[in-house]
Amino acid sequence: MRIRFLGTAAFEGIPSLFCRCGLCLKAKELGGKEIRSRTSMLLDDDLKIDFPPDTFLHMVRDGLDLERIKDLIFTHSHSDHLYAEDLVARLPGYAQSDAHPIQVYGNDAVLLRIKQTLDFNGGLQEKFVLNRLKPFERKELQTAVVVPLPASHDPIEACYVYYIEKDGKSILYGHDSGWFPEETWDWLRGKQLDLAVLECTVGKINYRQSHMNVDAVLETKQFFAENGVLKPEANIVVTHFSHNGQLSHSDLTEIFTPHGIQVAYDGMVLELP
Ligand SMILES: [Zn+2]
Ligand SMILES: [Zn+2]
Ligand SMILES: [Zn+2]
């Protein structure tokens, strides 16, 4: 399976609009892996997680054919994960798109935002089908099997992290998560994942309530090791970094490489053999 890390930043991106912090200035100067757009992941070109405002950039940069997407799953409705206005671009009059509808999966807040936005433009018009997911309910999509697991990210919305089974591989897409709720830790025991994608939004800041920091990621790895959550050869990748964490790509690599954890960058491709 081919996994593309399309964007690897939190809401503000790096460099952030209007920001003159040390990391944003450094990112502008160095470019390359220091530039981070808003987070999304693509599995085998047909399953996409989240639809951020940088999707146009991702398409152009990586030469993506977004018409190959069959299933689009959402973690939550925050604007760095859902930019519904650009879904309008698939409607008649805006694109010569294929006949197949893209199956969209998410919580109530996500589906409502998409429906309201598309309703201003003539409705779904069989280009999208909206499917509501419930926590812990195993769902067979066209491209994979997914189980939404509760996150501790925003108390007014059912934010999900996802367990995904695709082509014999098991993946945890773990953000935006904060420190996982107890029922999510319990559910993960013994799952034998091939890949866990975690957030390290706030870097070394002493905070883990709605986003994870470095210590929370390392403790998560420890929990995984003690509870059979990963296969021995499994990958752990960290992503979704905020400029407020003030850690460059090389700082993050220095922190995580000794722990066997990979630091994602924009455009990174991971092959799961
Ligand atoms: Zn986010
Ligand atoms: Zn900044
Ligand atoms: Zn969020």
Coordinates of C-alpha atoms and ligand atoms in Angstrom, one line a residue:
M1 CA 0.0 0.0 0.0
R2 CA 1.2 3.5 -0.8
I3 CA 0.6 6.2 1.8
R4 CA 1.0 9.8 1.0
F5 CA 1.4 12.4 3.7
L6 CA -0.1 15.3 1.7
G7 CA 0.2 17.9 4.5
T8 CA 1.7 17.7 7.9
A9 CA 0.9 21.0 9.8
A10 CA -1.8 22.0 12.2
F11 CA -4.4 24.7 11.5
E12 CA -2.0 27.6 10.9
G13 CA 0.4 25.8 8.5
I14 CA 4.2 26.5 8.7
P15 CA 5.0 29.3 8.0
S16 CA 1.8 30.6 9.4
L17 CA 0.0 33.5 7.7
F18 CA 0.9 36.9 9.4
C19 CA 3.5 35.2 11.8
R20 CA 7.0 36.4 12.5
C21 CA 7.9 33.8 15.1
G22 CA 11.4 32.2 14.9
L23 CA 10.2 29.0 13.3
C24 CA 8.1 30.7 10.6
L25 CA 11.0 32.9 9.6
K26 CA 13.3 29.9 9.5
A27 CA 10.8 27.9 7.4
K28 CA 10.5 30.8 4.8
E29 CA 14.3 30.9 4.6
L30 CA 15.0 27.2 4.4
G31 CA 12.0 26.0 2.5
G32 CA 11.9 22.2 1.7
K33 CA 10.8 20.0 4.6
E34 CA 10.3 23.1 6.8
I35 CA 7.3 24.1 4.8
R36 CA 4.2 22.3 6.1
S37 CA 0.6 22.6 4.7
R38 CA -2.6 21.5 6.4
T39 CA -2.9 17.8 7.2
S40 CA -4.3 15.1 5.0
M41 CA -3.4 11.5 4.1
L42 CA -4.1 9.5 0.9
L43 CA -4.0 5.7 0.8
D44 CA -3.5 4.1 -2.7
D45 CA -5.1 7.2 -4.3
D46 CA -8.7 5.9 -3.6
L47 CA -9.1 6.5 0.2
K48 CA -8.5 10.1 1.5
I49 CA -8.6 11.2 5.1
D50 CA -9.7 14.8 5.5
F51 CA -10.0 17.6 2.9
P52 CA -8.0 20.6 4.0
P53 CA -7.8 24.1 2.4
D54 CA -4.4 23.0 0.8
T55 CA -5.9 20.3 -1.3
F56 CA -5.4 22.3 -4.5
L57 CA -1.7 22.6 -3.6
H58 CA -1.4 18.9 -2.8
M59 CA -3.0 18.0 -6.2
V60 CA -0.7 20.2 -8.2
R61 CA 2.5 19.3 -6.2
D62 CA 2.0 15.5 -6.3
G63 CA 0.2 15.2 -9.6
L64 CA -2.8 13.7 -8.0
D65 CA -6.0 12.6 -9.8
L66 CA -8.6 13.4 -7.2
E67 CA -11.2 11.6 -9.4
R68 CA -9.7 8.3 -8.2
I69 CA -11.0 9.0 -4.7
K70 CA -13.8 6.6 -3.8
D71 CA -14.1 7.1 -0.1
L72 CA -13.4 10.3 1.8
I73 CA -13.4 10.0 5.6
F74 CA -13.3 12.9 8.1
T75 CA -11.7 13.1 11.6
H76 CA -13.7 16.2 12.6
S77 CA -15.0 19.5 11.2
H78 CA -12.2 22.0 12.1
S79 CA -11.2 24.1 9.1
D80 CA -7.8 22.6 8.7
H81 CA -9.4 19.2 8.2
L82 CA -12.6 20.2 6.3
Y83 CA -12.7 22.9 3.7
A84 CA -16.2 22.1 2.3
E85 CA -16.1 25.1 -0.1
D86 CA -13.6 23.2 -2.3
L87 CA -15.9 20.1 -2.5
V88 CA -18.2 22.4 -4.5
A89 CA -15.6 22.2 -7.3
R90 CA -16.8 18.6 -8.1
L91 CA -20.4 19.7 -8.9
P92 CA -21.7 20.1 -12.4
G93 CA -20.7 23.4 -13.9
Y94 CA -17.4 23.5 -12.0
A95 CA -15.9 20.2 -13.1
Q96 CA -16.2 17.5 -15.7
S97 CA -16.1 14.8 -13.1
D98 CA -16.9 11.1 -13.4
A99 CA -20.4 9.7 -12.8
H100 CA -19.5 7.9 -9.5
P101 CA -20.4 9.6 -6.3
I102 CA -17.6 10.0 -3.7
Q103 CA -18.8 8.3 -0.5
V104 CA -18.2 10.7 2.4
Y105 CA -17.9 9.5 6.0
G106 CA -17.9 11.5 9.2
N107 CA -19.7 12.8 12.3
D108 CA -22.8 15.0 12.3
A109 CA -20.8 18.3 12.3
V110 CA -18.8 17.3 9.3
L111 CA -21.8 16.1 7.3
L112 CA -23.9 19.1 8.2
R113 CA -21.2 21.5 7.1
I114 CA -20.8 19.7 3.8
K115 CA -24.5 19.6 3.2
Q116 CA -25.1 23.2 4.0
T117 CA -22.2 24.3 1.8
L118 CA -23.2 22.2 -1.2
D119 CA -26.9 23.2 -0.7
F120 CA -25.9 26.8 -1.6
N121 CA -24.6 25.4 -4.9
G122 CA -27.5 23.1 -6.0
G123 CA -27.1 20.3 -3.5
L124 CA -25.1 17.0 -3.6
Q125 CA -26.2 16.2 -7.2
E126 CA -25.2 12.6 -6.9
K127 CA -21.5 13.6 -6.7
F128 CA -21.3 12.9 -3.0
V129 CA -23.1 10.5 -0.7
L130 CA -23.0 11.4 3.0
N131 CA -22.7 8.6 5.6
R132 CA -22.7 9.2 9.3
L133 CA -20.3 7.1 11.4
K134 CA -20.8 6.1 15.1
P135 CA -18.0 5.4 17.5
F136 CA -16.7 1.8 17.5
E137 CA -19.0 0.8 14.6
R138 CA -17.1 -1.2 12.1
K139 CA -17.9 0.0 8.6
E140 CA -17.1 -1.6 5.3
L141 CA -16.3 1.0 2.7
Q142 CA -15.5 0.4 -1.0
T143 CA -11.8 0.7 -0.3
A144 CA -11.3 -0.4 3.3
V145 CA -12.8 -1.3 6.6
V146 CA -12.8 1.5 9.2
V147 CA -13.7 1.8 12.8
P148 CA -14.0 5.4 14.2
L149 CA -12.6 5.7 17.7
P150 CA -13.3 8.6 20.1
A151 CA -10.6 11.3 20.4
S152 CA -10.2 13.9 23.2
H153 CA -10.0 16.9 20.9
D154 CA -13.1 19.1 21.0
P155 CA -15.8 18.6 23.7
I156 CA -18.6 19.9 21.5
E157 CA -18.0 17.5 18.6
A158 CA -17.5 13.7 18.3
C159 CA -13.9 13.9 16.9
Y160 CA -12.6 10.5 15.6
V161 CA -9.3 8.8 15.1
Y162 CA -9.6 5.9 12.8
Y163 CA -8.6 2.2 12.8
I164 CA -8.3 1.3 9.1
E165 CA -7.9 -2.2 7.5
K166 CA -6.9 -2.0 3.8
D167 CA -5.3 -4.7 1.7
G168 CA -4.3 -6.8 4.7
K169 CA -2.7 -3.9 6.6
S170 CA -3.9 -2.3 9.8
I171 CA -3.4 1.4 10.4
L172 CA -4.3 3.8 13.2
Y173 CA -4.9 7.4 11.9
G174 CA -4.5 9.1 15.3
H175 CA -5.3 12.8 15.1
D176 CA -6.5 15.3 16.1
S177 CA -6.6 13.2 19.2
G178 CA -5.2 14.7 22.5
W179 CA -4.5 12.1 25.0
F180 CA -6.8 9.2 24.0
P181 CA -10.0 8.6 26.1
E182 CA -9.8 5.4 28.1
E183 CA -12.2 3.5 25.9
T184 CA -10.0 4.1 22.9
W185 CA -6.9 2.9 24.7
D186 CA -8.9 -0.2 25.7
W187 CA -10.1 -0.9 22.2
L188 CA -6.5 -0.7 20.8
R189 CA -5.1 -3.4 23.0
G190 CA -3.8 -6.3 21.0
K191 CA -4.7 -4.8 17.6
Q192 CA -1.3 -5.6 15.9
L193 CA -1.1 -2.5 13.7
D194 CA 1.3 -2.1 10.8
L195 CA 1.3 1.7 11.1
A196 CA 0.3 4.2 13.7
V197 CA 0.1 7.9 12.7
L198 CA 0.1 10.2 15.7
E199 CA 0.0 13.9 16.2
C200 CA 2.7 15.9 17.9
T201 CA 1.0 19.3 17.4
V202 CA 2.5 21.2 20.4
G203 CA 6.1 19.9 20.4
K204 CA 7.6 20.2 23.9
I205 CA 5.0 22.5 25.3
N206 CA 3.6 21.0 28.6
Y207 CA 0.1 20.3 27.2
R208 CA -1.7 17.1 26.1
Q209 CA -5.4 17.8 26.6
S210 CA -6.7 18.4 23.1
H211 CA -3.4 17.8 21.2
M212 CA -0.4 15.6 21.9
N213 CA 3.1 16.8 22.7
V214 CA 6.4 14.9 22.5
D215 CA 6.0 13.2 25.9
A216 CA 2.5 12.1 25.1
V217 CA 3.8 10.5 21.8
L218 CA 6.5 8.7 23.6
E219 CA 4.1 7.4 26.3
T220 CA 1.8 6.3 23.6
K221 CA 4.6 4.3 22.0
Q222 CA 5.2 2.7 25.5
F223 CA 1.5 1.8 25.8
F224 CA 1.6 0.3 22.4
A225 CA 4.6 -1.8 23.3
E226 CA 3.1 -3.0 26.6
N227 CA -0.3 -3.9 25.1
G228 CA 0.5 -5.6 21.8
V229 CA -0.9 -2.7 19.7
L230 CA 1.9 -2.9 17.1
K231 CA 3.4 -5.7 15.0
P232 CA 7.2 -5.9 15.6
E233 CA 8.1 -4.3 12.3
A234 CA 5.4 -1.6 12.5
N235 CA 6.0 2.1 11.7
I236 CA 5.1 5.0 13.9
V237 CA 4.9 8.3 12.1
V238 CA 4.3 11.7 13.8
T239 CA 2.6 14.6 12.0
H240 CA 0.3 17.7 12.4
F241 CA 2.9 20.1 13.8
S242 CA 2.1 23.6 14.9
H243 CA 4.6 26.5 14.5
N244 CA 3.8 27.2 18.2
G245 CA 5.8 24.1 19.0
Q246 CA 8.9 25.9 17.6
L247 CA 10.5 22.7 16.4
S248 CA 12.0 22.5 12.9
H249 CA 12.0 19.2 10.9
S250 CA 15.6 18.6 11.9
D251 CA 14.8 19.3 15.6
L252 CA 11.9 16.8 15.4
T253 CA 14.0 14.2 13.6
E254 CA 16.6 14.5 16.3
I255 CA 14.0 14.0 19.0
F256 CA 12.2 11.1 17.5
T257 CA 14.7 9.1 15.5
P258 CA 16.3 7.5 18.6
H259 CA 12.9 6.2 19.5
G260 CA 12.3 4.6 16.1
I261 CA 9.6 7.2 15.2
Q262 CA 9.5 8.8 11.8
V263 CA 8.8 12.5 11.4
A264 CA 6.4 13.1 8.4
Y265 CA 7.0 15.9 6.0
D266 CA 4.9 17.3 3.2
G267 CA 4.8 14.9 0.2
M268 CA 6.4 12.0 2.2
V269 CA 5.5 8.6 0.7
L270 CA 5.4 5.5 2.8
E271 CA 5.1 2.0 1.2
L272 CA 3.7 -0.7 3.3
P273 CA 4.9 -3.9 1.6
Ligands
ZN1 ZN -6.0 19.9 13.1
ZN2 ZN 5.0 31.3 13.5
ZN3 ZN -8.9 20.0 15.2

